[in-house]
mmCIF file of C-alpha atoms in Angstrom:
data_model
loop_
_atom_site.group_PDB
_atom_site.id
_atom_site.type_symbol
_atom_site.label_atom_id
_atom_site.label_comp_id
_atom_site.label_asym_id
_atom_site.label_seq_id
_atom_site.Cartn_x
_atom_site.Cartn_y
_atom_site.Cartn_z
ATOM 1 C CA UNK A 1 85.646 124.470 89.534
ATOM 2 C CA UNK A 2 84.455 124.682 92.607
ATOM 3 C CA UNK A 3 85.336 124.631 96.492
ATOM 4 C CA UNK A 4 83.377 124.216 99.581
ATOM 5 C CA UNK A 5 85.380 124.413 102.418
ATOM 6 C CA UNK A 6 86.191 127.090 105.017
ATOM 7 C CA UNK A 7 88.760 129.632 103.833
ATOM 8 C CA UNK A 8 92.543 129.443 104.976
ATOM 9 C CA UNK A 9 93.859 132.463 104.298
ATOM 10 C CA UNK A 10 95.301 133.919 107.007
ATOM 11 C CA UNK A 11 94.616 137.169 106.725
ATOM 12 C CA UNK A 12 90.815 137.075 106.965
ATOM 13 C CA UNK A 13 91.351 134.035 109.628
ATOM 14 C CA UNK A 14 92.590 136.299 111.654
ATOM 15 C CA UNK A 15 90.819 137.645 115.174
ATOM 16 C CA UNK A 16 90.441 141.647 115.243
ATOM 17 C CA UNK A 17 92.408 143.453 117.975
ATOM 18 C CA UNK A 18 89.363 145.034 119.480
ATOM 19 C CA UNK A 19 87.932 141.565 120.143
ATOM 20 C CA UNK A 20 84.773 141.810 117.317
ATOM 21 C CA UNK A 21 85.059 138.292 115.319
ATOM 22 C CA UNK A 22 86.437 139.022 111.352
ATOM 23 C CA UNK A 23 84.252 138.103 108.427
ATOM 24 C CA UNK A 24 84.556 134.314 107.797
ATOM 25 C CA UNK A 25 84.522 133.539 111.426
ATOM 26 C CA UNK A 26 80.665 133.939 112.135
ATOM 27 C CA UNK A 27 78.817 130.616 112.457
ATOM 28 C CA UNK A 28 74.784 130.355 110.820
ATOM 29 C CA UNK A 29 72.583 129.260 113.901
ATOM 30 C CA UNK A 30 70.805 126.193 113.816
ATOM 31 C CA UNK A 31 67.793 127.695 112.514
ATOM 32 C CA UNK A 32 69.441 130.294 110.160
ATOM 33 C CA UNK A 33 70.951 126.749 108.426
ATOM 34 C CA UNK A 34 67.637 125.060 108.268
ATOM 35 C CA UNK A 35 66.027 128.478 106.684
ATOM 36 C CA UNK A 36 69.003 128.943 103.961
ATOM 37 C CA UNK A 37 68.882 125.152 103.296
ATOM 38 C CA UNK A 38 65.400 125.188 102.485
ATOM 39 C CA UNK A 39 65.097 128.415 100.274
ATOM 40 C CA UNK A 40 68.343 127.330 98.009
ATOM 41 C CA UNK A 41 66.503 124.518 97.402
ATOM 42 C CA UNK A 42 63.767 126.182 95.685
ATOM 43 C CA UNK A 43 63.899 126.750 91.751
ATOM 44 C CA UNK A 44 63.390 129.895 89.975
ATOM 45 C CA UNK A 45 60.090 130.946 88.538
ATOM 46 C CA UNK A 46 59.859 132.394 84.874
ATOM 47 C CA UNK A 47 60.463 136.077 86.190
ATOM 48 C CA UNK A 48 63.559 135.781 87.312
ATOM 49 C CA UNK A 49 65.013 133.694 83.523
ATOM 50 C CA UNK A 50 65.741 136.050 80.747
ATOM 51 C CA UNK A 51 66.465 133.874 77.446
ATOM 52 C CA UNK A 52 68.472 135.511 74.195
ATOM 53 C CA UNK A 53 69.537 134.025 70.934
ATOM 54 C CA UNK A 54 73.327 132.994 70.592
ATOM 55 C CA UNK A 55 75.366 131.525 67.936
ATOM 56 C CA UNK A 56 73.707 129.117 65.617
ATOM 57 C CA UNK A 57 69.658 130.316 66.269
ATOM 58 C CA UNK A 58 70.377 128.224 69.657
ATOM 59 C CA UNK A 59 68.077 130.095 72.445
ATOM 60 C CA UNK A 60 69.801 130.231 75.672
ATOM 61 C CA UNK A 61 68.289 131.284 78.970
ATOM 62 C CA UNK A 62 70.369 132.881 81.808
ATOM 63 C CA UNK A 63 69.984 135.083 84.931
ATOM 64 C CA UNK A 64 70.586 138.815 84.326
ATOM 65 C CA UNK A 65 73.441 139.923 86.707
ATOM 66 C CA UNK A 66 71.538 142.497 88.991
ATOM 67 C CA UNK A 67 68.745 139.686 90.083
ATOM 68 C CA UNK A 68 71.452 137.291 91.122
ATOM 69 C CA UNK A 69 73.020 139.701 93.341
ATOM 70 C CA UNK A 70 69.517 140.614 95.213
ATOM 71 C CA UNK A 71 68.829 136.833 95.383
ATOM 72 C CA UNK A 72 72.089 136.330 97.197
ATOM 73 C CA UNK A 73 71.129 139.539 99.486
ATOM 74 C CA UNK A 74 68.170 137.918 100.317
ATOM 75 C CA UNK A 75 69.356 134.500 101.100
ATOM 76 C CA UNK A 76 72.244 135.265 102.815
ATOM 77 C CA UNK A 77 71.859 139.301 103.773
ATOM 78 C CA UNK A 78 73.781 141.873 102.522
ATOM 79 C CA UNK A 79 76.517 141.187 104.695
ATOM 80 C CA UNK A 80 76.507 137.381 105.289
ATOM 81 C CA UNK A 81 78.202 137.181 101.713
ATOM 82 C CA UNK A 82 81.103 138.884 99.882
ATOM 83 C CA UNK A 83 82.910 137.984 96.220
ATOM 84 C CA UNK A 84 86.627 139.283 95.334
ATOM 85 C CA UNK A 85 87.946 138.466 91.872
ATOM 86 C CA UNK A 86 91.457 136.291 92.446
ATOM 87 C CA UNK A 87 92.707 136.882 89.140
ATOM 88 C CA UNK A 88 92.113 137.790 85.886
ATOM 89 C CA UNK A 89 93.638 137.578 82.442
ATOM 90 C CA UNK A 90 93.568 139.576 78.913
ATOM 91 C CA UNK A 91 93.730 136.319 76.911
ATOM 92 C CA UNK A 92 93.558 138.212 73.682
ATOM 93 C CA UNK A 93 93.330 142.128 71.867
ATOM 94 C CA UNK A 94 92.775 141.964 68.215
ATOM 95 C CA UNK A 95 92.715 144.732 66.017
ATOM 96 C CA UNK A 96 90.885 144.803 62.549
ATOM 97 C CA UNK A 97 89.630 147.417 60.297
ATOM 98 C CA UNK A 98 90.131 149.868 62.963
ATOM 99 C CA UNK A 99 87.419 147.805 65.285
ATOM 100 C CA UNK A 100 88.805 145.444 68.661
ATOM 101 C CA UNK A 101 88.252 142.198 69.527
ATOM 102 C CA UNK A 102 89.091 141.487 72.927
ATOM 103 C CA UNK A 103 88.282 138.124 75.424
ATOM 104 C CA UNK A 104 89.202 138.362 79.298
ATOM 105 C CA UNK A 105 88.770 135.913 81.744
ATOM 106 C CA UNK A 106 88.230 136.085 85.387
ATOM 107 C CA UNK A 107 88.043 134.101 88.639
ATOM 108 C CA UNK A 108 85.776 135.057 91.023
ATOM 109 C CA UNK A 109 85.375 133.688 94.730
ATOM 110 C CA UNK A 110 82.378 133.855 96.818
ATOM 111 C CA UNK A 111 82.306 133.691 100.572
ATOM 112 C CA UNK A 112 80.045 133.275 102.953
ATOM 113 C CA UNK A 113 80.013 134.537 106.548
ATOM 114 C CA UNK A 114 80.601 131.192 108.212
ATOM 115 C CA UNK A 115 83.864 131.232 105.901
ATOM 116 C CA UNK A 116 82.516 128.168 102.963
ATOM 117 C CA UNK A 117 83.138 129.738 99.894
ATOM 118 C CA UNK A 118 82.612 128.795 95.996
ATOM 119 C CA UNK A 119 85.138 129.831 93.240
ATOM 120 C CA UNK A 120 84.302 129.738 89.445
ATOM 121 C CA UNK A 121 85.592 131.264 86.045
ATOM 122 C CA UNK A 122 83.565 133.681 83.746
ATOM 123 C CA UNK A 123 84.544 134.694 80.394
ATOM 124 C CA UNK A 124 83.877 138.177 78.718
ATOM 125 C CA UNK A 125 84.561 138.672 75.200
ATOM 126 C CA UNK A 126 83.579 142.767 73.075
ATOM 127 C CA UNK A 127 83.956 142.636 69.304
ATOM 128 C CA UNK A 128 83.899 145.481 67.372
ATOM 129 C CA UNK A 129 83.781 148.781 69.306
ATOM 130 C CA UNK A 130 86.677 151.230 67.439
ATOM 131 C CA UNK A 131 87.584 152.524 71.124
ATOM 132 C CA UNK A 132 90.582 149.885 72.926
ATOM 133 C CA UNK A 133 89.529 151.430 76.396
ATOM 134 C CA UNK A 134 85.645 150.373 75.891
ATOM 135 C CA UNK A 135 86.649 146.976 74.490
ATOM 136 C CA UNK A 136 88.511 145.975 77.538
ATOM 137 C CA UNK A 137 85.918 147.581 79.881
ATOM 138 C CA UNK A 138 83.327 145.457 78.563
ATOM 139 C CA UNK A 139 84.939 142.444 78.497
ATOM 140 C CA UNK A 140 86.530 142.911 81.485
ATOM 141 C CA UNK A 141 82.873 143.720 83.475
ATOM 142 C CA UNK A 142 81.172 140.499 81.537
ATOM 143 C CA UNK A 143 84.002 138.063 82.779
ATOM 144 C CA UNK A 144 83.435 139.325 86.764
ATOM 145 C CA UNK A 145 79.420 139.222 86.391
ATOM 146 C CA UNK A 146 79.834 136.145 84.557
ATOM 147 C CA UNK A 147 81.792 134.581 87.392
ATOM 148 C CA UNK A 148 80.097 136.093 90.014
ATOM 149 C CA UNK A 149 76.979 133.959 88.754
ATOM 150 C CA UNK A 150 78.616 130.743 87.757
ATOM 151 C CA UNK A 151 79.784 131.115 91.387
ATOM 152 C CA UNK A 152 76.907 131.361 93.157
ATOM 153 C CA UNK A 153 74.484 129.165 91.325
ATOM 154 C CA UNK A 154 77.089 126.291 93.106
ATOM 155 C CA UNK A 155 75.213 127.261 96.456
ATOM 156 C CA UNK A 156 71.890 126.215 95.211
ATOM 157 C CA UNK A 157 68.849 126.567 92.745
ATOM 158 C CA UNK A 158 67.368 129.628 93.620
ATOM 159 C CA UNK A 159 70.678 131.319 92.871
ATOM 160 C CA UNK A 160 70.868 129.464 89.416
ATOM 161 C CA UNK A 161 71.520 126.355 89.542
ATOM 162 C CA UNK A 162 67.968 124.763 88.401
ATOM 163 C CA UNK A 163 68.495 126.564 84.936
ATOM 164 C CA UNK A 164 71.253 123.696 83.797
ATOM 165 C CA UNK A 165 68.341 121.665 83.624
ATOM 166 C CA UNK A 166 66.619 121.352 80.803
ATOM 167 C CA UNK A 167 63.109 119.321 81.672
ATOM 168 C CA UNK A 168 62.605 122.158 84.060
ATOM 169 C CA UNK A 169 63.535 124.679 81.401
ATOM 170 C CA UNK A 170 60.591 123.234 79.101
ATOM 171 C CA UNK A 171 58.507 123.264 82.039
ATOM 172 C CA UNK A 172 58.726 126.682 83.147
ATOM 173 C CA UNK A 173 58.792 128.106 80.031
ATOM 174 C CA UNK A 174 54.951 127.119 79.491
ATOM 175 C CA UNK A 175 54.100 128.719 82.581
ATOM 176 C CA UNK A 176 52.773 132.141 82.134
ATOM 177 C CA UNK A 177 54.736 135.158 83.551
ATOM 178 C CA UNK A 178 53.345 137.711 86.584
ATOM 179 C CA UNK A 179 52.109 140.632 85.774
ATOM 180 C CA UNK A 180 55.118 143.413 87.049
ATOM 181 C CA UNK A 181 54.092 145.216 89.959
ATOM 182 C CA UNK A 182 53.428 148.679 89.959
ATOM 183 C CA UNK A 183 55.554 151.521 91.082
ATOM 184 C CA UNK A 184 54.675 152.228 94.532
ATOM 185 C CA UNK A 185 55.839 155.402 95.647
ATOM 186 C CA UNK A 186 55.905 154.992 98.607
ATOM 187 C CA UNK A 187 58.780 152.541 98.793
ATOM 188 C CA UNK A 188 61.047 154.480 96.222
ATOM 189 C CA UNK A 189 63.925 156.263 97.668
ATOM 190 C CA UNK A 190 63.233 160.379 97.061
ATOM 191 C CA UNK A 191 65.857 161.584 99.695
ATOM 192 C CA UNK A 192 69.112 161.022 100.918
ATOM 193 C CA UNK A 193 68.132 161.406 104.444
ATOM 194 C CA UNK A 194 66.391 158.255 106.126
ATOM 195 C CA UNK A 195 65.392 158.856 109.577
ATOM 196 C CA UNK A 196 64.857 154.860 110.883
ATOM 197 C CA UNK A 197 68.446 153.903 109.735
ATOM 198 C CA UNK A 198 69.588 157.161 111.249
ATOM 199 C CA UNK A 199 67.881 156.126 114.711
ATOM 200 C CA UNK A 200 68.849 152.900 114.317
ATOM 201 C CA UNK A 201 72.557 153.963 113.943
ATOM 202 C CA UNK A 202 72.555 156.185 116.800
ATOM 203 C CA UNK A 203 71.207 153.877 119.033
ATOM 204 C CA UNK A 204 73.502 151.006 118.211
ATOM 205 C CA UNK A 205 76.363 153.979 118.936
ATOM 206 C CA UNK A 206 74.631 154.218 122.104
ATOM 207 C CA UNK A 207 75.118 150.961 123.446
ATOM 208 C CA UNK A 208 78.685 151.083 122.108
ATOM 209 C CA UNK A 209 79.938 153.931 123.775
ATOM 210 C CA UNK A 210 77.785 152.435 127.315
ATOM 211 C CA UNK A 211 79.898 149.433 127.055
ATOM 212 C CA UNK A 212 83.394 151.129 126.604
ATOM 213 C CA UNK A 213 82.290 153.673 129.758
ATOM 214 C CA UNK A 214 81.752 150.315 131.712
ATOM 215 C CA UNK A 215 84.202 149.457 133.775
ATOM 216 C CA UNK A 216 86.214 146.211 133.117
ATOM 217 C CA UNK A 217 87.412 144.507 136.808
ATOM 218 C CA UNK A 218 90.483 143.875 136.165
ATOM 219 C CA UNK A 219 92.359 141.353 138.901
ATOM 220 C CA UNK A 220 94.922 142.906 140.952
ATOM 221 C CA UNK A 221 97.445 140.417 142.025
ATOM 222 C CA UNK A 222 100.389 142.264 144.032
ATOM 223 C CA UNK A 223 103.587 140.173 144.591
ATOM 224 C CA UNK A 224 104.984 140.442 148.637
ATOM 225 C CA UNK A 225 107.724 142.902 149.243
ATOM 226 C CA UNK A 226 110.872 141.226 149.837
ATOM 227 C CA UNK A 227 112.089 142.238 153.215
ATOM 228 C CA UNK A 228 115.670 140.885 154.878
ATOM 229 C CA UNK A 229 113.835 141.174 158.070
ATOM 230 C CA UNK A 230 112.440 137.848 159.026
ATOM 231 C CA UNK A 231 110.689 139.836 162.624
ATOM 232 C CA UNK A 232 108.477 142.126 159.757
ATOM 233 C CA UNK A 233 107.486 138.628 158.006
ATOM 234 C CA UNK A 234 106.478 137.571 161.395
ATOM 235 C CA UNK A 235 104.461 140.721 161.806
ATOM 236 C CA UNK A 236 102.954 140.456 158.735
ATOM 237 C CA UNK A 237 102.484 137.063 159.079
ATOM 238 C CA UNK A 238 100.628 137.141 162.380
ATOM 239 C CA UNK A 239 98.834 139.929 161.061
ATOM 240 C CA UNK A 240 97.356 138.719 158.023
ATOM 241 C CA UNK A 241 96.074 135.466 160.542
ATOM 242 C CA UNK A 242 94.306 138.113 162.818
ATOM 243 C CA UNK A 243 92.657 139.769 159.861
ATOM 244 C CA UNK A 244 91.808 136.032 158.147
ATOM 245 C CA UNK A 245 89.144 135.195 161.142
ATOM 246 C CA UNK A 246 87.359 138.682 160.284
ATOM 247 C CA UNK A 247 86.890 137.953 157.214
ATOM 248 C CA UNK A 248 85.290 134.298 157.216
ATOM 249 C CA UNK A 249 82.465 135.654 159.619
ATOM 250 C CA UNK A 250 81.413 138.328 156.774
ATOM 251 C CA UNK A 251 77.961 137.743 154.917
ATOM 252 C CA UNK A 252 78.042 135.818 151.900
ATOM 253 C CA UNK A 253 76.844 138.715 149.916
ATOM 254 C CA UNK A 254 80.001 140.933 150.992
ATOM 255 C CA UNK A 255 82.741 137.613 150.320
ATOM 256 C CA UNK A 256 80.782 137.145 146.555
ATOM 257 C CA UNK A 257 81.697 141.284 146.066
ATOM 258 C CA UNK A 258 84.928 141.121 147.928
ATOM 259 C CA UNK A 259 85.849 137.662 146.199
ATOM 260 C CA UNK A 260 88.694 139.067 143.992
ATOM 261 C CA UNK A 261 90.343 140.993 147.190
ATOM 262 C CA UNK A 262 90.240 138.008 149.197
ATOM 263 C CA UNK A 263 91.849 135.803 146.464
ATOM 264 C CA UNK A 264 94.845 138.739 145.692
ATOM 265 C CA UNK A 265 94.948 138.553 150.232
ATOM 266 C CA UNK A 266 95.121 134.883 150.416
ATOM 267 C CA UNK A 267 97.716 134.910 147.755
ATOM 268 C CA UNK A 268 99.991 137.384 149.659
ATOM 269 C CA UNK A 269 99.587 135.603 152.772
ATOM 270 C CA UNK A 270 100.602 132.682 150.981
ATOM 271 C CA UNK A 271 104.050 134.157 149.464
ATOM 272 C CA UNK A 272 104.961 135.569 152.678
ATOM 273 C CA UNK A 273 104.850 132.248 154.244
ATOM 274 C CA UNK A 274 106.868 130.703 151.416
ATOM 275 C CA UNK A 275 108.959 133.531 152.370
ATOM 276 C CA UNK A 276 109.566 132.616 155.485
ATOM 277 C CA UNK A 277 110.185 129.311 155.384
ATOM 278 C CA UNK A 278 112.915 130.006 152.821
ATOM 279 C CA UNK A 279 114.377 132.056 155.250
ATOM 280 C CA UNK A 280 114.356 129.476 158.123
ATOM 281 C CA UNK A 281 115.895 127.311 155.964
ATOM 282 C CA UNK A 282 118.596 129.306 154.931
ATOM 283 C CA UNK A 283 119.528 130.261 158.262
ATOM 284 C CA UNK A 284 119.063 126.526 159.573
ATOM 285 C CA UNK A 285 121.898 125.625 156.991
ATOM 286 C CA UNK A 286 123.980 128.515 158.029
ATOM 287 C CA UNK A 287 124.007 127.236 161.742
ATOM 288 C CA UNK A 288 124.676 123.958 160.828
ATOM 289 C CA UNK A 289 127.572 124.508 158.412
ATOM 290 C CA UNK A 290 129.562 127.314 161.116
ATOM 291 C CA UNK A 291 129.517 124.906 163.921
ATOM 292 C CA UNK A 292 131.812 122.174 162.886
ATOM 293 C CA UNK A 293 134.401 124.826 162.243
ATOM 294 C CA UNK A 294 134.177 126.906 165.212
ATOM 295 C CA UNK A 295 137.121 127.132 167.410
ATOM 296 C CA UNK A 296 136.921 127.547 171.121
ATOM 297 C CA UNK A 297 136.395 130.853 172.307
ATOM 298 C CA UNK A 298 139.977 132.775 173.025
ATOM 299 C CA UNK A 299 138.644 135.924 173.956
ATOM 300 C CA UNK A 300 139.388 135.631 177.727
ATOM 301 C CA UNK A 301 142.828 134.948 177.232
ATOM 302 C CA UNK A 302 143.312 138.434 175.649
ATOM 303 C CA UNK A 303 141.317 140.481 178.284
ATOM 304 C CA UNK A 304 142.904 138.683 181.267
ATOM 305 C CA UNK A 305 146.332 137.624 180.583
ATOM 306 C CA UNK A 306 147.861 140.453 179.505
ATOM 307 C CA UNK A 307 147.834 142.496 182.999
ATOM 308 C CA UNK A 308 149.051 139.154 184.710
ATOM 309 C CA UNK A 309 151.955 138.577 182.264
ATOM 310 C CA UNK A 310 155.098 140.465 183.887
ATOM 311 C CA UNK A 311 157.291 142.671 181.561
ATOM 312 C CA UNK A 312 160.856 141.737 180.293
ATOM 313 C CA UNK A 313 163.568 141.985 181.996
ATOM 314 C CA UNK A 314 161.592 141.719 185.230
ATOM 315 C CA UNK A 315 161.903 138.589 187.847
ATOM 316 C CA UNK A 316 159.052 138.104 190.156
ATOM 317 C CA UNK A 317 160.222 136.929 193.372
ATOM 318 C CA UNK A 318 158.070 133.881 194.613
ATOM 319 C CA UNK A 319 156.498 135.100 197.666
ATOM 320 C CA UNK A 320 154.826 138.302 195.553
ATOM 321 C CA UNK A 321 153.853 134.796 193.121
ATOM 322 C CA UNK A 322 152.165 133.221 195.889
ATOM 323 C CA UNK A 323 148.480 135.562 196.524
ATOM 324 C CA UNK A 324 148.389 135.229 192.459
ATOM 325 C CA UNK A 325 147.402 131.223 193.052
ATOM 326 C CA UNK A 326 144.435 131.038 194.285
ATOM 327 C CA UNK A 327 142.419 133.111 192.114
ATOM 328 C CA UNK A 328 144.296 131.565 188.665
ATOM 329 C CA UNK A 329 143.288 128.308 189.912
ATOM 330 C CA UNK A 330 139.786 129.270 190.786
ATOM 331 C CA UNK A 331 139.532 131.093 187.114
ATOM 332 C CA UNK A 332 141.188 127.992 185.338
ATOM 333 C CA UNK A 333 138.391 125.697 186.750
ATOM 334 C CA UNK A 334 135.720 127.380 184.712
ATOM 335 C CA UNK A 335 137.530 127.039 181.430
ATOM 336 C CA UNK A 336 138.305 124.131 179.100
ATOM 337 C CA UNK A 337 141.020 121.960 179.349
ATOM 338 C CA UNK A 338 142.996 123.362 176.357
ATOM 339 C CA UNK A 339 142.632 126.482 178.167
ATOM 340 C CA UNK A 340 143.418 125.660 181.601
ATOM 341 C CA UNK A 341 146.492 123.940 179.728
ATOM 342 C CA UNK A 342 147.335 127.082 178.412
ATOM 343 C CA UNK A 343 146.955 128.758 181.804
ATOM 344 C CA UNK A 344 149.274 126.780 183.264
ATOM 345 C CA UNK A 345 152.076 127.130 180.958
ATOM 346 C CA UNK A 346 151.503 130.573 181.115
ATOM 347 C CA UNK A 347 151.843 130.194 185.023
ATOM 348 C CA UNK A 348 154.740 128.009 184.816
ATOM 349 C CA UNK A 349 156.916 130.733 182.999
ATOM 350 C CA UNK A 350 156.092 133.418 185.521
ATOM 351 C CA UNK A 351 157.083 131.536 188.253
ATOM 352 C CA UNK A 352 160.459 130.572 186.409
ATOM 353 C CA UNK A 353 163.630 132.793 187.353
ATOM 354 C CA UNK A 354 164.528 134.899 184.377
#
């Protein structure tokens, strides 16, 4: 069985916090396709088959386990490509004569970096070791290599695929074999300590820890104070339009660096006029709903009746009346005629005999 299609499993779909893209998620360049495309297409030469006799005198040829791996290193880099085992099963554990018989299978899925992936099943089966622990080990390890190569050959040739064919079999089996390379010293591994993939770590650390110290702008938009005040939201307002004038005569080197100020600037200037206009409003509606129910002004008639208005009990005698007339009339002339209505009533009792 196989599968060629990018992975949905959340988990491994999902972005990192720190912002670096998860495996799965990395596309192959244009070129990067065109090279992979073209090497899978190759077939194997005669080094890399290994042939062994199975049941019946049949000779079959496979792909030892280690090579496949370091052709899929090659073709895809050692970390453009990853395998997990999704499940395996003991399918049987026989004893007899004291020896075990034991067959596992195993799926195997193998992904790419660009998240296209291949699954596949591989079988192991150990006959006759006296120890159950070794039994299952072995047939456990054959099933995942096993898989692991049935699943890769599905990407192409040169990771197996061209040895299901059996014209190129004959064909490549008459062609002779290179002769193994020498050791060369020189490129065997004496040490633990490697000082190019030291330097090379460091440095990448380098540039790392430069780009964290760098400092990230960040925009800095600040929300207008609220004020109750509308003469300080005039202030401001008139303000902000002297400073506005200053700033379009600056160089257009100083408004690229200053851009982000002038945007969080024009943005305040913007909410306080909102502001202000709400305020207007408000106060506009305020006006208009208070004067149909005003009621006309009685605050004369309490500051100058009262010393004009003779006590109980007390008759004033007309000719004391008389000076009081001209000056009530003159004072009821400026006032409305509810009031002046009022006044007169008022006079009217004073002159009556109590």
């Amino acid at each position: 069985m196989s599968v060629n299609q990018p992975t949905t499993r959340a988990e491994q779909m999902r972005p990192d916090p720190a912002g670096t893209v998860c495996f799965g998620q990395n596309r192959f360049t244009a070129e990067e396709y065109q090279a992979v495309q073209n090497a899978l297409r190759q077939k194997l030469g005669p080094e890399y088959i290994s042939s062994r006799q199975a049941g019946g005198g049949q000779k079959v040829c496979y792909i030892e386990g280690h090579r496949v791996i370091s052709l899929a290193n090659e073709m895809f880099g050692y970390n453009g490509w990853s395998h997990s085992i999704t499940q395996q099963n003991v399918d049987f554990v026989d004893l007899s004569n004291g020896k075990f018989y034991v067959g596992v299978c195993a799926f195997v899925k193998v992904q790419l970096k660009d998240g296209s992936y291949h699954e596949d099943v591989g079988y192991g089966v150990s006959e006759g070791l006296k120890s159950k622990a070794l039994s299952l080990e072995k047939a456990r390890k054959e099933a995942v290599t096993d898989g692991l190569k049935r699943a890769l050959k599905c990407f192409g040739n040169s990771l197996g695929n061209c040895i299901l064919d059996k014209d190129y079999l004959r064909a490549v089996n008459k062609l002779p074999k290179q002769v193994p390379v020498e050791l060369d010293l020189a490129q065997t591994k004496r040490q633990d300590f490697d000082a190019s993939v030291e330097r090379a770590r460091y440095s990448s650390f380098q540039q790392a820890q430069k780009q964290a110290e760098r400092p990230q702008p960040e925009p800095a938009v600040q929300l207008p104070l609220r004020s109750s005040d509308p003469s300080l939201s005039e202030q401001n307002h008139e303000g902000s339009n002297r400073i506005s004038p200053e700033d379009n005569c600056t160089s257009t080197g100083s408004a690229m660096s200053y851009a982000p100020d002038m945007d969080a600037t024009y943005q305040r200037k913007l909410r306080q006029k909102q502001l202000q206009q709400q305020f207007r409003e408000q106060m506009e509606r305020k006006q208009q709903t208070r004067e149909p129910e005003t009621l006309p002004d009685t605050s004369r008639e309490g500051t100058a009746y009262p010393a004009r208005v003779p006590p109980l009990g007390h008759s004033t005698p007309a000719a004391a009346a008389q000076p009081q007339v001209a000056p009530e009339e003159e004072f009821l002339a400026d006032r409305s005629p509810y009031q002046q209505h009022q006044g007169l009533l008022m006079k009217k009792r004073r002159l009556e005999p109590s």
